């Protein structure tokens, strides 16, 4: 028997979450962001559920190539644009739209030989200070791009640093929306501003009152993490609040059960001491599977976990291939545990309940993005088809 750990991708949930993003986006078209191999889900696996999107956004030329190989003929956007001049040849060949965020990328375009002019998304740095032209330099870049024979159409975009909450007491997108609108008001072209958090919360921004918040949904939204069932503004809201469903389950089984007398410790470093006689389950899942080692550090800070669908928590350190869980609430609920009992690290239990990946991430002091993307190659992945 193979080691019992397995990830399952839920296509029905991916499709549902795409619908949720679409509903929140109003009239805007929806990019399904599938960078990082669809946030760890696998582009090929997720594609049947996400092909209802209006386009796919990603970073890697190789990932764009894989999407074309799947038969996707619609828009593909390179979110960081080209990394060197010859990437433009791939853009021409695969008909990729690409972000332009710096002068060098414009230089490369001006030297590029193509029969088919490109569609580009000119990126404004409206306050994140990562990629893009600042508001003052934006117009000159736009004018330069617009004049190139290699360019068919210039669209405008920006990216938010605080879309998941407040910044200095105001809804976090507003200062950047205002900067973007002020600098682009008289420029033609389609616009794209929102990530998942801004897409879902933009109604909130409207309610908090800003004329420019109308500009938020724009022509395209870029939905990433919400597609994958995580609340982009957790812990302000949870996935249930946004009606998002878990798209990945990481499940394993009990491979040993220990009776630990009061006063004994569990695992490396003896970080957990049993306060009373306890039954502990040993689970075939460790950090080499992508489970965060920091999910269990101190005595009473273990991440939540489902055993036979009943919530309990980790005890002791996560090791490379195993972790330990407290069986007390599980056995109180349904009698003694046995080897082979189901353990859900995040996602859906066959016994009914779900464990949001956001809660596990929070317990490990990180975000769901990191957990989903970190699913290790050694974990076998099954796909649960759409009904
Ligand atoms: C990753 C990314 C997104 C998607 O962000 P989520 O928070 O996952 O929705 C949108 N836009 C850009 C530029 C990105 O890099």
GROMACS .gro file of C-alpha atoms and ligand atoms in nm:
model
  402
    1UNK     CA    1   0.000   0.000   0.000
    2UNK     CA    2   0.135   0.346  -0.082
    3UNK     CA    3   0.184   0.588   0.203
    4UNK     CA    4  -0.172   0.702   0.276
    5UNK     CA    5  -0.135   1.077   0.222
    6UNK     CA    6  -0.327   1.227  -0.071
    7UNK     CA    7  -0.438   1.562  -0.204
    8UNK     CA    8  -0.770   1.591  -0.385
    9UNK     CA    9  -0.866   1.876  -0.616
   10UNK     CA   10  -1.238   1.954  -0.620
   11UNK     CA   11  -1.340   2.076  -0.963
   12UNK     CA   12  -1.696   2.154  -0.858
   13UNK     CA   13  -1.561   2.393  -0.594
   14UNK     CA   14  -1.325   2.563  -0.841
   15UNK     CA   15  -1.613   2.620  -1.078
   16UNK     CA   16  -1.835   2.746  -0.796
   17UNK     CA   17  -1.568   2.989  -0.674
   18UNK     CA   18  -1.519   3.121  -1.027
   19UNK     CA   19  -1.893   3.190  -1.038
   20UNK     CA   20  -1.865   3.374  -0.707
   21UNK     CA   21  -1.588   3.595  -0.842
   22UNK     CA   22  -1.786   3.657  -1.158
   23UNK     CA   23  -2.091   3.760  -0.958
   24UNK     CA   24  -1.881   3.997  -0.746
   25UNK     CA   25  -1.713   4.146  -1.054
   26UNK     CA   26  -2.033   4.284  -1.202
   27UNK     CA   27  -1.983   4.363  -1.570
   28UNK     CA   28  -1.606   4.316  -1.559
   29UNK     CA   29  -1.444   4.016  -1.726
   30UNK     CA   30  -1.256   3.771  -1.505
   31UNK     CA   31  -0.896   3.661  -1.537
   32UNK     CA   32  -0.841   3.331  -1.361
   33UNK     CA   33  -0.496   3.374  -1.208
   34UNK     CA   34  -0.318   3.040  -1.244
   35UNK     CA   35   0.040   3.136  -1.159
   36UNK     CA   36   0.242   2.898  -0.941
   37UNK     CA   37   0.081   2.605  -1.120
   38UNK     CA   38  -0.269   2.723  -1.030
   39UNK     CA   39  -0.171   2.794  -0.669
   40UNK     CA   40  -0.045   2.438  -0.631
   41UNK     CA   41  -0.355   2.275  -0.779
   42UNK     CA   42  -0.200   2.198  -1.118
   43UNK     CA   43  -0.292   2.393  -1.431
   44UNK     CA   44  -0.395   2.083  -1.622
   45UNK     CA   45  -0.609   1.961  -1.333
   46UNK     CA   46  -0.781   2.295  -1.271
   47UNK     CA   47  -0.836   2.384  -1.635
   48UNK     CA   48  -1.168   2.196  -1.692
   49UNK     CA   49  -1.324   2.390  -1.402
   50UNK     CA   50  -1.174   2.728  -1.488
   51UNK     CA   51  -1.215   2.733  -1.865
   52UNK     CA   52  -1.529   2.940  -1.812
   53UNK     CA   53  -1.304   3.236  -1.723
   54UNK     CA   54  -1.254   3.513  -1.977
   55UNK     CA   55  -0.878   3.475  -1.967
   56UNK     CA   56  -0.588   3.327  -1.771
   57UNK     CA   57  -0.320   3.531  -1.597
   58UNK     CA   58   0.016   3.385  -1.501
   59UNK     CA   59   0.389   3.457  -1.493
   60UNK     CA   60   0.575   3.178  -1.668
   61UNK     CA   61   0.606   3.135  -2.041
   62UNK     CA   62   0.614   2.760  -1.983
   63UNK     CA   63   0.280   2.780  -1.805
   64UNK     CA   64   0.135   2.981  -2.094
   65UNK     CA   65   0.260   2.713  -2.330
   66UNK     CA   66   0.084   2.446  -2.123
   67UNK     CA   67  -0.245   2.639  -2.140
   68UNK     CA   68  -0.220   2.667  -2.517
   69UNK     CA   69  -0.144   2.293  -2.530
   70UNK     CA   70  -0.471   2.233  -2.342
   71UNK     CA   71  -0.650   2.405  -2.626
   72UNK     CA   72  -0.709   2.746  -2.467
   73UNK     CA   73  -0.737   2.999  -2.749
   74UNK     CA   74  -0.854   3.297  -2.542
   75UNK     CA   75  -0.654   3.568  -2.367
   76UNK     CA   76  -0.347   3.487  -2.159
   77UNK     CA   77  -0.180   3.769  -1.965
   78UNK     CA   78   0.180   3.760  -1.841
   79UNK     CA   79   0.154   3.944  -1.509
   80UNK     CA   80   0.522   4.038  -1.492
   81UNK     CA   81   0.563   4.076  -1.866
   82UNK     CA   82   0.883   3.968  -2.038
   83UNK     CA   83   1.206   3.892  -1.856
   84UNK     CA   84   1.430   3.929  -2.159
   85UNK     CA   85   1.387   4.042  -2.522
   86UNK     CA   86   1.346   3.697  -2.674
   87UNK     CA   87   1.042   3.629  -2.455
   88UNK     CA   88   0.863   3.861  -2.699
   89UNK     CA   89   0.903   3.598  -2.969
   90UNK     CA   90   0.708   3.354  -2.751
   91UNK     CA   91   0.444   3.622  -2.695
   92UNK     CA   92   0.408   3.666  -3.069
   93UNK     CA   93   0.399   3.292  -3.135
   94UNK     CA   94   0.146   3.210  -2.860
   95UNK     CA   95  -0.048   3.536  -2.887
   96UNK     CA   96   0.016   3.634  -2.525
   97UNK     CA   97  -0.081   3.968  -2.377
   98UNK     CA   98   0.186   4.104  -2.147
   99UNK     CA   99   0.233   4.356  -1.873
  100UNK     CA  100   0.478   4.639  -1.935
  101UNK     CA  101   0.613   4.774  -1.608
  102UNK     CA  102   0.949   4.933  -1.691
  103UNK     CA  103   1.131   5.127  -1.963
  104UNK     CA  104   1.351   4.832  -2.057
  105UNK     CA  105   1.044   4.631  -2.156
  106UNK     CA  106   0.941   4.916  -2.388
  107UNK     CA  107   1.292   4.924  -2.537
  108UNK     CA  108   1.273   4.551  -2.608
  109UNK     CA  109   0.932   4.589  -2.772
  110UNK     CA  110   1.058   4.871  -2.995
  111UNK     CA  111   1.328   4.632  -3.126
  112UNK     CA  112   1.093   4.336  -3.166
  113UNK     CA  113   1.009   4.210  -3.516
  114UNK     CA  114   0.654   4.085  -3.538
  115UNK     CA  115   0.375   4.068  -3.794
  116UNK     CA  116   0.116   4.071  -3.522
  117UNK     CA  117   0.114   4.376  -3.293
  118UNK     CA  118   0.079   4.294  -2.923
  119UNK     CA  119  -0.180   4.382  -2.665
  120UNK     CA  120  -0.006   4.516  -2.357
  121UNK     CA  121  -0.115   4.610  -2.005
  122UNK     CA  122   0.077   4.913  -1.886
  123UNK     CA  123   0.127   4.886  -1.513
  124UNK     CA  124   0.109   5.177  -1.276
  125UNK     CA  125   0.287   5.175  -0.943
  126UNK     CA  126   0.007   5.343  -0.749
  127UNK     CA  127   0.163   5.283  -0.408
  128UNK     CA  128   0.272   4.918  -0.375
  129UNK     CA  129   0.625   5.012  -0.487
  130UNK     CA  130   0.694   4.678  -0.647
  131UNK     CA  131   0.637   4.694  -1.024
  132UNK     CA  132   0.519   4.971  -1.254
  133UNK     CA  133   0.557   5.333  -1.353
  134UNK     CA  134   0.471   5.590  -1.091
  135UNK     CA  135   0.176   5.822  -1.167
  136UNK     CA  136   0.411   6.098  -1.289
  137UNK     CA  137   0.597   5.872  -1.534
  138UNK     CA  138   0.292   5.678  -1.648
  139UNK     CA  139   0.178   5.912  -1.923
  140UNK     CA  140   0.517   5.925  -2.094
  141UNK     CA  141   0.535   5.545  -2.095
  142UNK     CA  142   0.183   5.529  -2.236
  143UNK     CA  143   0.268   5.778  -2.514
  144UNK     CA  144   0.581   5.587  -2.604
  145UNK     CA  145   0.403   5.251  -2.614
  146UNK     CA  146   0.110   5.386  -2.807
  147UNK     CA  147   0.340   5.506  -3.084
  148UNK     CA  148   0.510   5.168  -3.139
  149UNK     CA  149   0.407   4.970  -3.447
  150UNK     CA  150   0.461   4.655  -3.237
  151UNK     CA  151   0.171   4.755  -3.008
  152UNK     CA  152  -0.191   4.702  -3.104
  153UNK     CA  153  -0.366   4.815  -2.788
  154UNK     CA  154  -0.261   4.957  -2.453
  155UNK     CA  155  -0.465   4.865  -2.145
  156UNK     CA  156  -0.403   5.007  -1.799
  157UNK     CA  157  -0.354   4.823  -1.475
  158UNK     CA  158  -0.240   4.854  -1.117
  159UNK     CA  159  -0.214   4.624  -0.815
  160UNK     CA  160  -0.318   4.682  -0.455
  161UNK     CA  161  -0.107   4.639  -0.144
  162UNK     CA  162  -0.391   4.653   0.112
  163UNK     CA  163  -0.702   4.517  -0.058
  164UNK     CA  164  -0.766   4.279   0.231
  165UNK     CA  165  -0.845   4.541   0.491
  166UNK     CA  166  -0.791   4.892   0.608
  167UNK     CA  167  -0.492   5.115   0.560
  168UNK     CA  168  -0.455   5.407   0.796
  169UNK     CA  169  -0.821   5.379   0.889
  170UNK     CA  170  -0.970   5.371   0.538
  171UNK     CA  171  -1.062   5.079   0.313
  172UNK     CA  172  -0.718   4.974   0.189
  173UNK     CA  173  -0.767   5.017  -0.186
  174UNK     CA  174  -0.889   5.375  -0.182
  175UNK     CA  175  -0.559   5.565  -0.179
  176UNK     CA  176  -0.437   5.365  -0.478
  177UNK     CA  177  -0.764   5.388  -0.670
  178UNK     CA  178  -0.750   5.763  -0.625
  179UNK     CA  179  -0.391   5.783  -0.750
  180UNK     CA  180  -0.473   5.559  -1.047
  181UNK     CA  181  -0.787   5.748  -1.146
  182UNK     CA  182  -0.621   6.087  -1.112
  183UNK     CA  183  -0.336   5.988  -1.342
  184UNK     CA  184  -0.540   5.800  -1.603
  185UNK     CA  185  -0.876   5.980  -1.621
  186UNK     CA  186  -0.828   6.104  -1.978
  187UNK     CA  187  -0.642   5.800  -2.115
  188UNK     CA  188  -0.833   5.554  -2.333
  189UNK     CA  189  -0.804   5.179  -2.289
  190UNK     CA  190  -0.942   4.899  -2.078
  191UNK     CA  191  -0.853   4.885  -1.712
  192UNK     CA  192  -0.774   4.614  -1.457
  193UNK     CA  193  -0.731   4.689  -1.087
  194UNK     CA  194  -0.879   4.424  -0.859
  195UNK     CA  195  -0.726   4.109  -0.717
  196UNK     CA  196  -0.951   3.867  -0.526
  197UNK     CA  197  -0.973   4.076  -0.212
  198UNK     CA  198  -1.061   4.394  -0.400
  199UNK     CA  199  -1.311   4.208  -0.619
  200UNK     CA  200  -1.497   4.065  -0.323
  201UNK     CA  201  -1.467   4.374  -0.104
  202UNK     CA  202  -1.527   4.642  -0.363
  203UNK     CA  203  -1.891   4.674  -0.263
  204UNK     CA  204  -1.753   4.753   0.082
  205UNK     CA  205  -1.527   5.023  -0.062
  206UNK     CA  206  -1.827   5.173  -0.239
  207UNK     CA  207  -2.023   5.175   0.083
  208UNK     CA  208  -1.736   5.340   0.266
  209UNK     CA  209  -1.784   5.621   0.023
  210UNK     CA  210  -1.549   5.732  -0.247
  211UNK     CA  211  -1.647   5.853  -0.590
  212UNK     CA  212  -1.347   5.684  -0.740
  213UNK     CA  213  -1.445   5.346  -0.596
  214UNK     CA  214  -1.676   5.319  -0.899
  215UNK     CA  215  -1.362   5.276  -1.104
  216UNK     CA  216  -1.268   4.967  -0.908
  217UNK     CA  217  -1.424   4.672  -1.088
  218UNK     CA  218  -1.322   4.828  -1.422
  219UNK     CA  219  -1.303   4.602  -1.730
  220UNK     CA  220  -1.110   4.306  -1.592
  221UNK     CA  221  -1.062   4.165  -1.243
  222UNK     CA  222  -0.774   3.931  -1.161
  223UNK     CA  223  -0.907   3.659  -0.933
  224UNK     CA  224  -0.653   3.428  -0.774
  225UNK     CA  225  -0.683   3.302  -0.419
  226UNK     CA  226  -1.064   3.328  -0.406
  227UNK     CA  227  -1.083   3.073  -0.689
  228UNK     CA  228  -0.896   2.835  -0.463
  229UNK     CA  229  -1.143   2.867  -0.177
  230UNK     CA  230  -0.954   3.090   0.062
  231UNK     CA  231  -1.098   3.415   0.196
  232UNK     CA  232  -0.858   3.680   0.065
  233UNK     CA  233  -0.926   3.899   0.365
  234UNK     CA  234  -0.906   3.632   0.633
  235UNK     CA  235  -0.942   3.678   0.931
  236UNK     CA  236  -1.164   3.982   0.866
  237UNK     CA  237  -1.393   3.740   0.685
  238UNK     CA  238  -1.385   3.366   0.636
  239UNK     CA  239  -1.451   3.157   0.326
  240UNK     CA  240  -1.808   3.088   0.439
  241UNK     CA  241  -1.876   3.462   0.451
  242UNK     CA  242  -1.782   3.492   0.082
  243UNK     CA  243  -1.948   3.160  -0.004
  244UNK     CA  244  -1.621   3.009  -0.124
  245UNK     CA  245  -1.569   2.633  -0.116
  246UNK     CA  246  -1.246   2.441  -0.045
  247UNK     CA  247  -1.082   2.333  -0.370
  248UNK     CA  248  -0.801   2.126  -0.225
  249UNK     CA  249  -0.818   1.860   0.044
  250UNK     CA  250  -0.500   1.732   0.203
  251UNK     CA  251  -0.585   1.409   0.381
  252UNK     CA  252  -0.396   1.124   0.536
  253UNK     CA  253  -0.450   0.850   0.791
  254UNK     CA  254  -0.348   0.740   1.138
  255UNK     CA  255  -0.048   0.507   1.112
  256UNK     CA  256   0.006   0.463   1.488
  257UNK     CA  257  -0.165   0.536   1.818
  258UNK     CA  258   0.027   0.607   2.137
  259UNK     CA  259  -0.088   0.605   2.494
  260UNK     CA  260   0.109   0.888   2.653
  261UNK     CA  261   0.108   0.894   3.035
  262UNK     CA  262   0.077   1.230   3.211
  263UNK     CA  263   0.411   1.410   3.225
  264UNK     CA  264   0.561   1.244   2.916
  265UNK     CA  265   0.641   1.444   2.605
  266UNK     CA  266   0.566   1.409   2.236
  267UNK     CA  267   0.800   1.449   1.940
  268UNK     CA  268   1.131   1.622   1.866
  269UNK     CA  269   1.246   1.873   2.120
  270UNK     CA  270   0.985   1.748   2.371
  271UNK     CA  271   0.786   2.068   2.313
  272UNK     CA  272   0.458   1.913   2.424
  273UNK     CA  273   0.399   1.761   2.766
  274UNK     CA  274   0.087   1.553   2.833
  275UNK     CA  275  -0.097   1.714   3.123
  276UNK     CA  276  -0.293   1.390   3.177
  277UNK     CA  277  -0.293   1.041   3.028
  278UNK     CA  278  -0.368   1.091   2.660
  279UNK     CA  279  -0.414   0.899   2.338
  280UNK     CA  280  -0.217   1.050   2.055
  281UNK     CA  281  -0.257   0.971   1.686
  282UNK     CA  282   0.045   0.963   1.456
  283UNK     CA  283  -0.039   1.086   1.107
  284UNK     CA  284   0.145   1.020   0.780
  285UNK     CA  285   0.202   1.387   0.694
  286UNK     CA  286   0.500   1.610   0.759
  287UNK     CA  287   0.676   1.917   0.633
  288UNK     CA  288   0.820   1.722   0.341
  289UNK     CA  289   0.460   1.693   0.219
  290UNK     CA  290   0.417   2.069   0.232
  291UNK     CA  291   0.251   2.085   0.572
  292UNK     CA  292   0.388   2.388   0.760
  293UNK     CA  293   0.633   2.297   1.033
  294UNK     CA  294   0.531   2.609   1.224
  295UNK     CA  295   0.176   2.480   1.265
  296UNK     CA  296   0.270   2.341   1.604
  297UNK     CA  297   0.527   2.519   1.812
  298UNK     CA  298   0.442   2.563   2.176
  299UNK     CA  299   0.251   2.357   2.428
  300UNK     CA  300  -0.099   2.469   2.337
  301UNK     CA  301  -0.065   2.618   1.992
  302UNK     CA  302  -0.128   2.321   1.766
  303UNK     CA  303  -0.311   2.383   1.439
  304UNK     CA  304  -0.661   2.244   1.396
  305UNK     CA  305  -0.707   1.910   1.222
  306UNK     CA  306  -1.002   1.676   1.156
  307UNK     CA  307  -0.985   1.312   1.262
  308UNK     CA  308  -1.285   1.113   1.133
  309UNK     CA  309  -1.441   1.455   1.073
  310UNK     CA  310  -1.401   1.566   1.437
  311UNK     CA  311  -1.195   1.870   1.515
  312UNK     CA  312  -0.886   1.833   1.726
  313UNK     CA  313  -0.535   1.976   1.716
  314UNK     CA  314  -0.169   1.902   1.665
  315UNK     CA  315   0.057   1.825   1.958
  316UNK     CA  316   0.436   1.842   1.948
  317UNK     CA  317   0.654   1.939   1.655
  318UNK     CA  318   0.571   1.857   1.296
  319UNK     CA  319   0.847   1.632   1.168
  320UNK     CA  320   0.949   1.557   0.811
  321UNK     CA  321   0.709   1.269   0.754
  322UNK     CA  322   0.478   1.262   1.052
  323UNK     CA  323   0.281   1.473   1.291
  324UNK     CA  324   0.091   1.396   1.610
  325UNK     CA  325  -0.266   1.482   1.707
  326UNK     CA  326  -0.466   1.471   2.027
  327UNK     CA  327  -0.732   1.198   1.992
  328UNK     CA  328  -0.926   1.298   2.306
  329UNK     CA  329  -1.214   1.491   2.142
  330UNK     CA  330  -1.237   1.239   1.859
  331UNK     CA  331  -1.271   0.938   2.089
  332UNK     CA  332  -1.509   1.124   2.320
  333UNK     CA  333  -1.729   1.174   2.018
  334UNK     CA  334  -1.713   0.841   1.837
  335UNK     CA  335  -1.526   0.577   2.037
  336UNK     CA  336  -1.172   0.449   2.005
  337UNK     CA  337  -0.965   0.546   1.701
  338UNK     CA  338  -0.800   0.285   1.483
  339UNK     CA  339  -0.514   0.272   1.239
  340UNK     CA  340  -0.635   0.391   0.902
  341UNK     CA  341  -0.880   0.648   1.040
  342UNK     CA  342  -0.910   0.952   0.815
  343UNK     CA  343  -0.719   1.268   0.903
  344UNK     CA  344  -0.791   1.590   0.713
  345UNK     CA  345  -0.515   1.848   0.731
  346UNK     CA  346  -0.728   2.096   0.535
  347UNK     CA  347  -1.029   2.071   0.309
  348UNK     CA  348  -1.321   1.830   0.311
  349UNK     CA  349  -1.367   1.526   0.531
  350UNK     CA  350  -1.550   1.220   0.395
  351UNK     CA  351  -1.741   1.240   0.726
  352UNK     CA  352  -1.896   1.574   0.628
  353UNK     CA  353  -1.721   1.868   0.793
  354UNK     CA  354  -1.457   2.086   0.627
  355UNK     CA  355  -1.149   2.251   0.773
  356UNK     CA  356  -1.070   2.583   0.602
  357UNK     CA  357  -0.709   2.608   0.487
  358UNK     CA  358  -0.720   2.966   0.616
  359UNK     CA  359  -0.744   2.841   0.976
  360UNK     CA  360  -0.445   2.612   0.938
  361UNK     CA  361  -0.248   2.893   0.776
  362UNK     CA  362  -0.337   3.132   1.057
  363UNK     CA  363  -0.223   2.876   1.317
  364UNK     CA  364   0.110   2.857   1.132
  365UNK     CA  365   0.134   3.235   1.118
  366UNK     CA  366   0.111   3.241   0.739
  367UNK     CA  367  -0.150   3.265   0.463
  368UNK     CA  368  -0.336   3.001   0.266
  369UNK     CA  369  -0.152   3.100  -0.052
  370UNK     CA  370   0.171   2.964   0.093
  371UNK     CA  371   0.018   2.634   0.207
  372UNK     CA  372  -0.157   2.562  -0.123
  373UNK     CA  373   0.147   2.652  -0.333
  374UNK     CA  374   0.375   2.443  -0.112
  375UNK     CA  375   0.201   2.110  -0.166
  376UNK     CA  376   0.499   1.883  -0.221
  377UNK     CA  377   0.557   1.684  -0.539
  378UNK     CA  378   0.570   1.360  -0.341
  379UNK     CA  379   0.201   1.391  -0.249
  380UNK     CA  380  -0.019   1.203  -0.498
  381UNK     CA  381  -0.302   1.421  -0.631
  382UNK     CA  382  -0.646   1.296  -0.727
  383UNK     CA  383  -0.904   1.499  -0.914
  384UNK     CA  384  -1.264   1.484  -0.806
  385UNK     CA  385  -1.462   1.538  -1.123
  386UNK     CA  386  -1.750   1.779  -1.164
  387UNK     CA  387  -2.094   1.623  -1.131
  388LIG     C1  388  -0.118   3.709  -0.799
  388LIG     C2  389  -0.175   3.829  -0.857
  388LIG     C3  390  -0.313   3.849  -0.856
  388LIG     C4  391  -0.408   3.756  -0.785
  388LIG     O1  392  -0.405   3.786  -0.649
  388LIG     P1  393  -0.502   3.713  -0.546
  388LIG     O2  394  -0.478   3.783  -0.418
  388LIG     O3  395  -0.456   3.571  -0.541
  388LIG     O4  396  -0.638   3.727  -0.599
  388LIG     C5  397  -0.362   3.960  -0.920
  388LIG     N1  398  -0.281   4.048  -0.981
  388LIG     C6  399  -0.148   4.032  -0.983
  388LIG     C7  400  -0.063   4.133  -1.052
  388LIG     C8  401  -0.090   3.923  -0.922
  388LIG     O5  402   0.043   3.908  -0.923
   0.00000   0.00000   0.00000
